[in-house]
Short mmCIF file of C-alpha atoms and ligand atoms in Angstrom, two decimals:
data_model
loop_
_atom_site.label_atom_id
_atom_site.label_comp_id
_atom_site.label_asym_id
_atom_site.label_seq_id
_atom_site.Cartn_x
_atom_site.Cartn_y
_atom_site.Cartn_z
CA MET A 1 36.01 25.96 69.27
CA SER A 2 32.70 26.43 71.05
CA ASN A 3 30.04 28.99 71.80
CA SER A 4 29.83 28.10 75.47
CA GLU A 5 30.69 31.62 76.60
CA GLN A 6 27.64 33.87 76.61
CA ALA A 7 27.25 35.56 73.21
CA LYS A 8 26.87 39.35 72.98
CA ILE A 9 26.11 41.90 70.31
CA TRP A 10 29.21 43.89 69.28
CA LYS A 11 28.45 47.09 67.40
CA CYS A 12 31.01 48.75 65.11
CA ASP A 13 31.10 52.45 66.08
CA VAL A 14 32.29 53.37 62.56
CA CYS A 15 29.53 51.85 60.39
CA GLY A 16 27.00 50.41 62.87
CA TYR A 17 27.54 46.80 61.79
CA GLU A 18 26.37 44.33 64.45
CA TYR A 19 28.35 41.19 65.17
CA ARG A 20 27.16 38.39 67.46
CA GLY A 21 29.67 36.33 69.39
CA SER A 22 31.50 36.00 72.68
CA GLU A 23 34.38 38.16 71.35
CA PRO A 24 34.42 41.02 68.81
CA PRO A 25 35.78 40.20 65.32
CA GLU A 26 39.37 41.12 64.38
CA MET A 27 38.06 43.43 61.69
CA CYS A 28 34.63 44.77 60.75
CA PRO A 29 33.46 42.70 57.74
CA GLN A 30 31.48 45.71 56.50
CA CYS A 31 33.85 48.71 56.75
CA GLY A 32 37.18 47.13 57.70
CA ALA A 33 37.45 49.01 61.02
CA GLU A 34 39.73 47.39 63.61
CA ARG A 35 38.58 45.33 66.58
CA VAL A 36 38.82 48.29 69.02
CA HIS A 37 35.89 49.92 67.24
CA PHE A 38 33.50 47.21 68.45
CA LYS A 39 31.53 47.99 71.62
CA SER A 40 29.45 45.36 73.32
CA SER A 41 25.84 45.72 74.39
CA ALA A 42 25.26 44.65 77.96
CA SER A 43 22.46 42.12 77.58
CA PRO A 44 23.35 38.53 76.68
CA VAL A 45 21.96 37.17 73.44
CA GLN A 46 19.87 34.04 73.00
CA ARG A 47 21.93 31.18 71.57
CA VAL A 48 20.12 28.93 69.12
CA VAL A 49 21.89 25.75 68.05
CA ILE A 50 20.53 23.79 65.09
CA VAL A 51 21.66 20.18 64.60
CA GLY A 52 21.35 19.12 60.96
CA ALA A 53 21.51 21.40 57.92
CA GLY A 54 18.97 19.86 55.57
CA ILE A 55 15.94 21.79 54.40
CA ALA A 56 14.37 21.79 57.90
CA GLY A 57 17.51 23.15 59.60
CA VAL A 58 18.21 25.78 56.95
CA SER A 59 14.55 26.88 56.91
CA ALA A 60 14.72 27.30 60.68
CA ALA A 61 17.83 29.49 60.34
CA GLU A 62 16.09 31.54 57.61
CA ALA A 63 13.07 32.07 59.88
CA ILE A 64 15.21 33.24 62.80
CA ARG A 65 16.92 35.81 60.60
CA ASP A 66 13.63 36.79 58.96
CA ASP A 67 12.41 37.58 62.46
CA LYS A 68 15.34 40.03 62.81
CA SER A 69 16.09 38.30 66.08
CA ASN A 70 19.40 39.06 67.79
CA ALA A 71 19.92 35.40 68.56
CA THR A 72 23.17 33.77 67.57
CA VAL A 73 22.54 30.88 65.20
CA THR A 74 24.92 27.93 65.07
CA LEU A 75 24.14 25.39 62.34
CA LEU A 76 25.91 22.05 62.77
CA SER A 77 26.13 19.63 59.86
CA ASP A 78 27.83 16.26 59.68
CA GLU A 79 28.10 16.56 55.88
CA VAL A 80 31.10 17.89 53.94
CA HIS A 81 29.13 19.99 51.44
CA LEU A 82 27.28 23.25 51.89
CA PRO A 83 23.61 22.47 52.63
CA TYR A 84 22.07 21.22 49.38
CA SER A 85 18.74 20.21 47.92
CA ARG A 86 18.32 16.54 48.76
CA MET A 87 15.13 16.51 46.71
CA ASN A 88 17.09 17.40 43.57
CA LEU A 89 19.55 14.52 43.88
CA THR A 90 17.54 12.43 41.41
CA ARG A 91 17.61 15.37 38.96
CA TYR A 92 21.37 15.56 39.52
CA LEU A 93 21.60 11.82 38.85
CA ALA A 94 19.63 12.29 35.63
CA GLY A 95 21.91 15.14 34.50
CA GLU A 96 19.08 17.70 34.72
CA VAL A 97 20.75 19.74 37.49
CA ASN A 98 24.44 20.52 37.86
CA LEU A 99 26.35 20.27 41.12
CA ASP A 100 26.60 24.07 41.46
CA LYS A 101 22.79 24.36 41.36
CA LEU A 102 22.22 22.01 44.28
CA ASP A 103 23.24 24.40 47.08
CA LEU A 104 20.36 25.85 49.10
CA HIS A 105 22.40 29.05 49.56
CA PRO A 106 25.89 30.20 48.55
CA GLN A 107 28.55 30.26 51.27
CA SER A 108 28.27 34.07 51.45
CA TRP A 109 24.61 33.84 52.52
CA TYR A 110 25.59 32.21 55.82
CA GLN A 111 28.18 34.93 56.48
CA GLU A 112 25.87 37.77 55.50
CA ASN A 113 23.16 36.41 57.79
CA GLN A 114 25.57 35.67 60.61
CA ILE A 115 24.74 32.01 60.68
CA GLU A 116 27.73 30.10 61.98
CA LEU A 117 27.76 27.03 59.77
CA TYR A 118 30.04 24.18 60.81
CA LEU A 119 30.43 21.38 58.27
CA LYS A 120 31.92 17.94 59.10
CA SER A 121 30.61 18.47 62.63
CA PRO A 122 28.58 15.46 63.78
CA VAL A 123 26.85 15.97 67.12
CA THR A 124 27.17 12.91 69.33
CA THR A 125 25.59 14.05 72.60
CA VAL A 126 22.85 16.39 73.78
CA ASP A 127 23.01 17.31 77.45
CA PRO A 128 19.65 18.98 78.23
CA LYS A 129 20.59 19.66 81.87
CA GLN A 130 23.69 21.68 81.02
CA LYS A 131 22.15 22.78 77.69
CA ILE A 132 25.18 21.71 75.71
CA VAL A 133 25.68 19.66 72.57
CA ARG A 134 28.94 17.77 72.12
CA LEU A 135 30.63 16.81 68.89
CA ALA A 136 32.63 13.70 68.06
CA ASP A 137 35.87 15.71 68.17
CA GLY A 138 35.18 17.06 71.69
CA ARG A 139 33.89 20.52 70.74
CA GLU A 140 30.94 21.76 72.76
CA PHE A 141 28.23 24.26 71.90
CA ALA A 142 26.01 25.76 74.58
CA TYR A 143 22.43 26.60 73.71
CA ASP A 144 19.47 28.41 75.14
CA THR A 145 17.26 26.83 72.49
CA LEU A 146 18.08 23.69 70.54
CA LEU A 147 16.58 22.56 67.23
CA LEU A 148 16.94 18.92 66.22
CA THR A 149 16.61 18.83 62.44
CA ASN A 150 18.87 15.86 61.87
CA GLY A 151 16.58 14.09 59.44
CA ALA A 152 16.44 10.44 58.54
CA HIS A 153 18.50 7.69 56.93
CA PRO A 154 17.48 5.08 54.35
CA PHE A 155 15.76 1.96 55.63
CA VAL A 156 17.50 -1.16 54.34
CA PRO A 157 15.35 -4.30 54.67
CA PRO A 158 17.06 -7.30 56.27
CA ILE A 159 17.84 -9.05 52.97
CA ALA A 160 20.79 -11.45 52.71
CA GLY A 161 23.75 -9.76 51.03
CA ALA A 162 22.51 -6.21 51.64
CA GLN A 163 26.04 -5.20 52.69
CA THR A 164 27.63 -6.50 49.46
CA PRO A 165 29.58 -3.79 47.58
CA GLY A 166 27.44 -2.50 44.73
CA VAL A 167 24.27 -2.58 46.85
CA GLN A 168 23.47 0.95 47.98
CA THR A 169 20.89 3.60 48.76
CA LEU A 170 20.46 7.23 47.68
CA ARG A 171 20.29 9.85 50.42
CA THR A 172 23.40 12.01 50.08
CA LEU A 173 25.43 13.68 47.38
CA GLU A 174 28.13 11.05 47.98
CA ASP A 175 25.57 8.30 47.29
CA ALA A 176 24.61 10.01 44.02
CA ASP A 177 28.26 10.34 43.00
CA ALA A 178 28.87 6.67 43.79
CA ILE A 179 25.97 5.71 41.50
CA LEU A 180 27.30 8.00 38.76
CA ALA A 181 30.77 6.47 39.09
CA ALA A 182 29.26 3.02 38.53
CA MET A 183 27.51 4.33 35.39
CA ALA A 184 30.82 4.87 33.57
CA GLN A 185 30.03 1.80 31.46
CA PRO A 186 26.68 0.24 30.42
CA ILE A 187 25.46 -1.91 33.27
CA ASN A 188 22.46 -3.78 34.66
CA VAL A 189 20.83 -1.97 37.56
CA VAL A 190 18.10 -3.33 39.81
CA CYS A 191 16.08 -0.76 41.76
CA ILE A 192 14.44 -2.30 44.81
CA GLY A 193 11.27 -0.37 45.64
CA GLY A 194 8.66 1.07 43.30
CA GLY A 195 7.86 4.17 45.35
CA LEU A 196 8.53 7.75 44.27
CA LEU A 197 12.25 7.64 44.98
CA GLY A 198 12.76 4.18 43.43
CA LEU A 199 11.03 5.20 40.20
CA GLU A 200 12.93 8.48 39.95
CA VAL A 201 16.23 6.66 40.47
CA ALA A 202 15.22 4.12 37.81
CA GLY A 203 14.34 6.90 35.37
CA ALA A 204 17.57 8.79 36.02
CA ILE A 205 19.80 5.74 35.66
CA SER A 206 17.96 4.55 32.57
CA ARG A 207 18.61 7.91 30.92
CA ARG A 208 22.31 7.36 31.59
CA GLY A 209 22.19 4.21 29.45
CA ALA A 210 21.80 1.47 32.06
CA LYS A 211 19.45 -1.49 31.66
CA VAL A 212 17.10 -1.01 34.60
CA THR A 213 14.67 -3.32 36.40
CA VAL A 214 12.35 -2.08 39.16
CA VAL A 215 11.24 -4.64 41.75
CA GLU A 216 8.24 -3.75 43.95
CA SER A 217 7.08 -6.19 46.61
CA LEU A 218 3.52 -4.86 46.77
CA ALA A 219 0.93 -5.45 44.05
CA TRP A 220 1.46 -2.19 42.16
CA LEU A 221 3.80 0.78 41.72
CA LEU A 222 3.48 3.84 43.99
CA PRO A 223 1.18 1.94 46.35
CA ARG A 224 1.00 4.92 48.72
CA GLN A 225 0.11 7.42 46.00
CA LEU A 226 -1.90 5.56 43.34
CA ASP A 227 -4.89 3.27 43.08
CA GLU A 228 -4.50 0.12 41.01
CA ALA A 229 -5.97 1.56 37.79
CA ALA A 230 -3.65 4.58 37.83
CA SER A 231 -0.71 2.36 38.64
CA HIS A 232 -1.29 0.15 35.59
CA ILE A 233 -1.21 3.22 33.34
CA LEU A 234 1.96 4.45 35.03
CA GLN A 235 3.61 1.04 34.68
CA ALA A 236 2.85 0.98 30.95
CA LYS A 237 4.41 4.43 30.54
CA ILE A 238 7.53 3.38 32.44
CA GLU A 239 7.89 0.13 30.51
CA ALA A 240 7.60 2.10 27.27
CA MET A 241 10.84 3.83 28.34
CA GLY A 242 12.63 0.47 28.31
CA ILE A 243 12.53 0.00 32.10
CA GLN A 244 11.47 -3.50 33.19
CA VAL A 245 8.94 -3.52 36.05
CA ILE A 246 8.29 -6.49 38.32
CA VAL A 247 5.52 -6.06 40.92
CA GLY A 248 4.37 -8.40 43.69
CA ALA A 249 7.86 -9.91 43.96
CA ARG A 250 9.90 -10.12 47.13
CA THR A 251 13.69 -10.00 47.10
CA GLN A 252 15.41 -12.96 48.73
CA ALA A 253 19.11 -12.14 48.40
CA PHE A 254 21.80 -10.08 46.73
CA VAL A 255 24.52 -12.41 45.49
CA GLY A 256 28.08 -11.93 44.26
CA ASP A 257 31.68 -12.47 45.32
CA GLY A 258 33.29 -9.19 46.32
CA ARG A 259 30.67 -7.25 44.34
CA VAL A 260 27.00 -7.77 43.62
CA ARG A 261 26.29 -9.93 40.54
CA ALA A 262 22.57 -10.70 40.77
CA VAL A 263 19.34 -10.24 42.70
CA GLN A 264 17.48 -13.39 43.66
CA LEU A 265 13.71 -13.15 44.04
CA GLU A 266 11.70 -15.39 46.34
CA ASP A 267 9.87 -16.86 43.32
CA GLY A 268 13.21 -18.24 42.06
CA ARG A 269 13.94 -15.65 39.39
CA GLU A 270 17.48 -14.23 39.24
CA LEU A 271 18.07 -10.75 37.83
CA PRO A 272 21.58 -9.79 36.65
CA ALA A 273 22.80 -6.74 38.57
CA ASP A 274 26.06 -4.78 38.52
CA LEU A 275 24.45 -2.22 40.82
CA VAL A 276 21.47 -2.38 43.18
CA VAL A 277 19.79 0.74 44.54
CA ILE A 278 17.44 0.15 47.46
CA SER A 279 14.66 2.71 47.98
CA ALA A 280 12.56 1.20 50.74
CA GLY A 281 11.69 4.26 52.82
CA VAL A 282 13.51 6.07 55.60
CA THR A 283 14.12 5.69 59.33
CA PRO A 284 14.15 8.92 61.37
CA ASN A 285 17.41 9.72 63.19
CA LEU A 286 16.30 9.46 66.81
CA ASP A 287 19.50 8.64 68.72
CA LEU A 288 20.14 12.20 69.93
CA ALA A 289 16.50 12.71 70.93
CA ARG A 290 16.36 9.40 72.82
CA GLN A 291 19.60 10.10 74.58
CA ALA A 292 18.31 13.58 75.55
CA GLY A 293 15.27 11.91 77.12
CA LEU A 294 12.75 13.42 74.68
CA THR A 295 9.44 11.66 74.08
CA VAL A 296 9.88 9.55 70.98
CA ASN A 297 7.54 7.25 69.09
CA ARG A 298 8.24 6.54 65.39
CA GLY A 299 9.63 10.09 65.34
CA ILE A 300 10.31 12.82 67.90
CA ILE A 301 6.89 13.84 69.22
CA VAL A 302 6.24 17.54 68.59
CA ASP A 303 3.27 19.81 69.23
CA GLU A 304 1.87 22.30 66.71
CA HIS A 305 4.73 24.70 67.62
CA MET A 306 7.24 21.94 66.77
CA ARG A 307 8.16 21.86 70.45
CA THR A 308 9.31 18.54 71.88
CA SER A 309 8.68 17.24 75.41
CA ASP A 310 11.57 19.54 76.51
CA PRO A 311 10.31 23.14 76.10
CA GLN A 312 13.80 24.34 75.12
CA ILE A 313 14.14 21.80 72.31
CA TYR A 314 12.30 21.85 68.98
CA ALA A 315 12.33 19.23 66.23
CA ALA A 316 11.30 19.48 62.58
CA GLY A 317 11.52 17.62 59.29
CA ASP A 318 11.99 13.93 58.63
CA ASN A 319 12.65 13.12 62.30
CA ALA A 320 9.54 14.87 63.72
CA GLU A 321 6.20 13.18 64.37
CA PHE A 322 3.15 15.41 64.52
CA HIS A 323 -0.31 13.97 65.24
CA GLY A 324 1.05 10.48 64.54
CA ARG A 325 2.32 11.49 61.11
CA LEU A 326 5.87 11.50 59.71
CA TYR A 327 5.70 13.21 56.33
CA GLY A 328 9.11 12.31 54.89
CA LEU A 329 8.54 15.06 52.33
CA TRP A 330 10.26 18.29 51.29
CA ILE A 331 7.49 20.89 51.65
CA PRO A 332 6.34 19.76 55.13
CA SER A 333 10.00 19.61 56.28
CA LYS A 334 10.57 23.15 55.05
CA LYS A 335 7.37 24.36 56.69
CA GLU A 336 8.05 22.60 59.99
CA GLY A 337 11.62 23.95 60.03
CA ALA A 338 10.38 27.52 59.57
CA ILE A 339 7.75 27.11 62.32
CA ALA A 340 10.41 25.73 64.68
CA GLY A 341 12.73 28.64 63.83
CA TYR A 342 10.11 31.33 64.43
CA ASN A 343 8.96 29.74 67.68
CA ALA A 344 12.54 29.31 68.91
CA VAL A 345 12.78 33.12 68.96
CA ASN A 346 9.48 33.67 70.71
CA HIS A 347 6.87 33.65 68.01
CA GLU A 348 3.62 31.79 68.32
CA LYS A 349 3.42 30.16 64.90
CA ILE A 350 1.36 27.06 64.44
CA PHE A 351 1.89 24.20 62.02
CA ASN A 352 -1.23 23.46 59.99
CA GLU A 353 -1.33 19.98 58.57
CA ASP A 354 -1.71 19.76 54.81
CA PRO A 355 -2.84 16.60 53.05
CA PRO A 356 0.32 14.84 51.81
CA SER A 357 0.97 15.67 48.18
CA ALA A 358 3.36 13.98 45.74
CA ARG A 359 4.65 14.62 42.25
CA LEU A 360 7.00 12.56 40.13
CA LYS A 361 10.21 14.12 38.82
CA VAL A 362 12.80 12.96 36.28
CA LEU A 363 10.63 10.47 34.34
CA GLY A 364 8.79 13.11 32.32
CA ILE A 365 5.44 11.72 33.50
CA ASP A 366 3.09 14.30 34.97
CA LEU A 367 1.55 13.14 38.21
CA LEU A 368 -0.21 14.67 41.18
CA SER A 369 -1.36 12.51 44.06
CA VAL A 370 -2.82 14.42 46.97
CA GLY A 371 -4.61 13.50 50.16
CA GLN A 372 -6.59 10.33 50.70
CA ILE A 373 -6.52 7.90 47.79
CA THR A 374 -7.93 4.76 49.43
CA LEU A 375 -11.67 4.64 50.00
CA GLN A 376 -13.20 4.52 53.46
CA GLU A 377 -16.74 3.41 54.17
CA GLY A 378 -19.28 5.79 52.64
CA ASP A 379 -16.71 7.62 50.48
CA LYS A 380 -17.62 8.43 46.90
CA VAL A 381 -15.19 8.32 43.99
CA LEU A 382 -15.29 9.87 40.53
CA ALA A 383 -12.72 8.48 38.08
CA GLN A 384 -12.03 8.46 34.37
CA GLN A 385 -9.40 7.20 31.98
CA THR A 386 -8.92 8.89 28.60
CA ASN A 387 -6.07 8.69 26.06
CA GLY A 388 -3.57 7.32 28.56
CA ASN A 389 -4.53 9.96 31.14
CA TYR A 390 -6.20 9.18 34.44
CA ALA A 391 -8.07 11.29 36.97
CA SER A 392 -9.78 10.21 40.17
CA PHE A 393 -11.35 12.18 43.00
CA VAL A 394 -12.26 10.89 46.47
CA PHE A 395 -15.07 12.57 48.44
CA HIS A 396 -15.79 12.08 52.13
CA GLU A 397 -19.23 13.31 53.19
CA GLY A 398 -19.32 15.34 49.98
CA LYS A 399 -15.95 17.02 50.59
CA LEU A 400 -13.00 16.51 48.25
CA VAL A 401 -10.33 14.74 50.36
CA GLY A 402 -8.04 13.22 47.75
CA ALA A 403 -7.21 13.10 44.06
CA ILE A 404 -4.94 11.54 41.46
CA LEU A 405 -4.07 13.22 38.18
CA LEU A 406 -1.83 11.18 35.89
CA GLY A 407 -0.74 12.29 32.42
CA ASP A 408 -2.68 15.56 32.29
CA THR A 409 -1.99 17.65 35.40
CA SER A 410 -3.31 20.95 34.07
CA LEU A 411 -5.82 21.00 36.95
CA ALA A 412 -3.16 20.33 39.58
CA VAL A 413 -3.22 23.70 41.35
CA LEU A 414 -7.02 23.86 41.44
CA VAL A 415 -7.26 20.27 42.66
CA GLN A 416 -4.56 20.77 45.29
CA ASN A 417 -6.34 23.88 46.61
CA ALA A 418 -9.74 22.15 46.67
CA VAL A 419 -8.29 19.16 48.57
CA ASP A 420 -6.37 21.41 50.99
CA ALA A 421 -9.63 23.28 51.69
CA HIS A 422 -11.74 20.07 51.80
CA GLN A 423 -14.09 21.88 49.42
CA ASP A 424 -17.70 20.73 49.64
CA PHE A 425 -19.22 19.28 46.44
CA SER A 426 -22.24 17.56 48.06
CA GLN A 427 -24.72 19.33 45.82
CA ALA A 428 -22.98 18.42 42.58
CA LEU A 429 -22.57 14.82 43.75
CA ALA A 430 -26.25 14.61 44.70
CA GLN A 431 -27.11 15.72 41.16
CA GLY A 432 -25.07 12.80 39.77
CA ILE A 433 -22.20 14.82 38.28
CA THR A 434 -19.85 12.85 35.98
CA THR A 435 -16.05 12.96 36.27
CA ALA A 436 -15.73 15.07 33.11
CA GLU A 437 -18.38 17.50 34.40
CA PHE A 438 -16.64 17.67 37.77
CA MET A 439 -13.33 18.57 36.11
CA GLN A 440 -15.11 21.27 34.13
CA LEU A 441 -16.68 22.55 37.36
CA LEU A 442 -13.21 22.89 38.90
CA ARG A 443 -12.01 24.83 35.86
CA ASN A 444 -14.89 27.34 36.04
C1 FAD B 1 16.90 11.54 46.33
C2 FAD B 1 15.72 12.09 47.08
C3 FAD B 1 14.69 12.70 46.37
C4 FAD B 1 13.59 13.21 47.05
N1 FAD B 1 12.60 13.80 46.34
C5 FAD B 1 11.55 14.33 46.99
C6 FAD B 1 10.49 14.95 46.27
O1 FAD B 1 10.48 15.01 45.04
N2 FAD B 1 9.47 15.50 46.98
C7 FAD B 1 9.43 15.45 48.33
O2 FAD B 1 8.48 15.97 48.93
N3 FAD B 1 10.41 14.85 49.05
C8 FAD B 1 11.47 14.29 48.42
N4 FAD B 1 12.45 13.68 49.13
C9 FAD B 1 12.38 13.69 50.61
C10 FAD B 1 12.92 15.02 51.15
O3 FAD B 1 14.14 15.31 50.52
C11 FAD B 1 13.09 14.94 52.66
O4 FAD B 1 11.80 14.81 53.22
C12 FAD B 1 13.77 16.19 53.23
O5 FAD B 1 15.03 16.38 52.65
C13 FAD B 1 13.92 16.08 54.75
O6 FAD B 1 14.62 17.20 55.20
P1 FAD B 1 15.25 17.25 56.67
O7 FAD B 1 15.95 18.56 56.75
O8 FAD B 1 14.23 16.91 57.67
O9 FAD B 1 16.28 16.04 56.74
P2 FAD B 1 17.61 15.76 55.93
O10 FAD B 1 17.52 16.26 54.55
O11 FAD B 1 17.90 14.32 56.15
O12 FAD B 1 18.71 16.64 56.67
C14 FAD B 1 19.22 16.30 57.92
C15 FAD B 1 20.68 16.68 57.97
O13 FAD B 1 21.17 16.42 59.28
C16 FAD B 1 22.43 15.79 59.18
N5 FAD B 1 22.69 15.07 60.43
C17 FAD B 1 22.18 13.88 60.82
N6 FAD B 1 22.66 13.55 62.04
C18 FAD B 1 23.48 14.56 62.41
C19 FAD B 1 24.28 14.79 63.58
N7 FAD B 1 24.30 13.93 64.59
N8 FAD B 1 25.03 15.91 63.63
C20 FAD B 1 25.00 16.81 62.61
N9 FAD B 1 24.26 16.64 61.49
C21 FAD B 1 23.51 15.53 61.40
C22 FAD B 1 22.27 14.90 57.95
O14 FAD B 1 23.51 14.49 57.42
C23 FAD B 1 21.54 15.84 57.02
O15 FAD B 1 22.43 16.68 56.35
C24 FAD B 1 13.54 13.12 48.47
C25 FAD B 1 14.57 12.49 49.18
C26 FAD B 1 15.66 11.97 48.50
C27 FAD B 1 16.76 11.30 49.27
#
């Protein structure tokens, strides 16, 4: 199967239904009229092929249909499931979300919107000269415009024994199911990495009855989202849940015969482990882009239209690098995907950078970390700690550029908006405003 013949619009002369494809359908899906009732329009239709059906790819398809464009949309996924919410996999692991709630859209949505979704269809080659993508099984899809939204895969540090059965990562639904299968009996689990994903995995697994230890090599948890003071409060909250936390410790090896038995730390400690989950960041999937000759750095370089160095190819999501930044986050991936989709069908939409923003799910600990949290020269910070809650605000030249709210996040929306807008508080700062007064000022 392929779309290499030029696609056309076929209109049903009984009900007006429009079908896009190289041939008319056997039967009108709307009124049931036979194939002979379909008449083709003369002009060829733009063919958009999207590689990767995560949130970026699906958002691109949504944007193309939102635009009411006539383009044919082919969405190619190497996964076996309907496109699902990767972000909610930790909630699924924790038992907060059922399998049937993970889908981004029901199957019928793709049909109703005439998005040709092909599952189990890994793309192996992009030929930008012939404008064709090839699949592992030999199928070919021709495109006028190509979107590379094929995401990222987990980074696994080069630690001895990392390939031992029982040592795994969490990126796909299959990964989550493998972790759940291992949870059938009470076990010791070591989570390598104390970032957002590592902590959510730890929380989810702990709720399933496992004895969990988190190992973070840097000096404190969530080093990219929290300052040290906030991190100590967070650590205390997590330890109060029965999760052991070890910071500033590097992993030396995963040991076990046939299956992992323990994690050895460089300081000589050995932690019993029936399962190890590594959450050490992601590596963008760049093979297709490299092989297509696109300009690539840490990610595929895109401009504010999400256009790559080939004007007929766009990229978005975890594999795209914009202004030196790879977000690795849900909201930016969704936004970038939509921008790529609109621009693929001749819009002029521009991606506006937002300060990165993070929240913690699953653990039941309210947290917002947004924008810049480390101080640069001349920056001013307001911070306070009350009743196990923590708030800190970073100002650059009087403008709010970053904030942490831990425990009490009732100001989250106001803080997020003020950081996004780089709101100017120079006057209040000059008057020596306290943290409590500043929070009151935001509320008013
Ligand atoms: C468990 C988990 C929890 C997370 N929680 C949060 C959170 O709370 N907040 C947040 O902001 N972010 C979170 N993230 C990160 C967020 O999910 C990602 O940033 C986002 O999913 C990236 O979307 P994407 O579409 O760019 O890539 P992906 O979701 O990786 O989708 C890419 C798709 O392309 C497919 N693909 C790859 N190569 C090919 C090929 N050659 N042919 C065909 N298909 C291919 C992949 O299998 C995949 O289905 C979480 C991530 C994980 C794993």
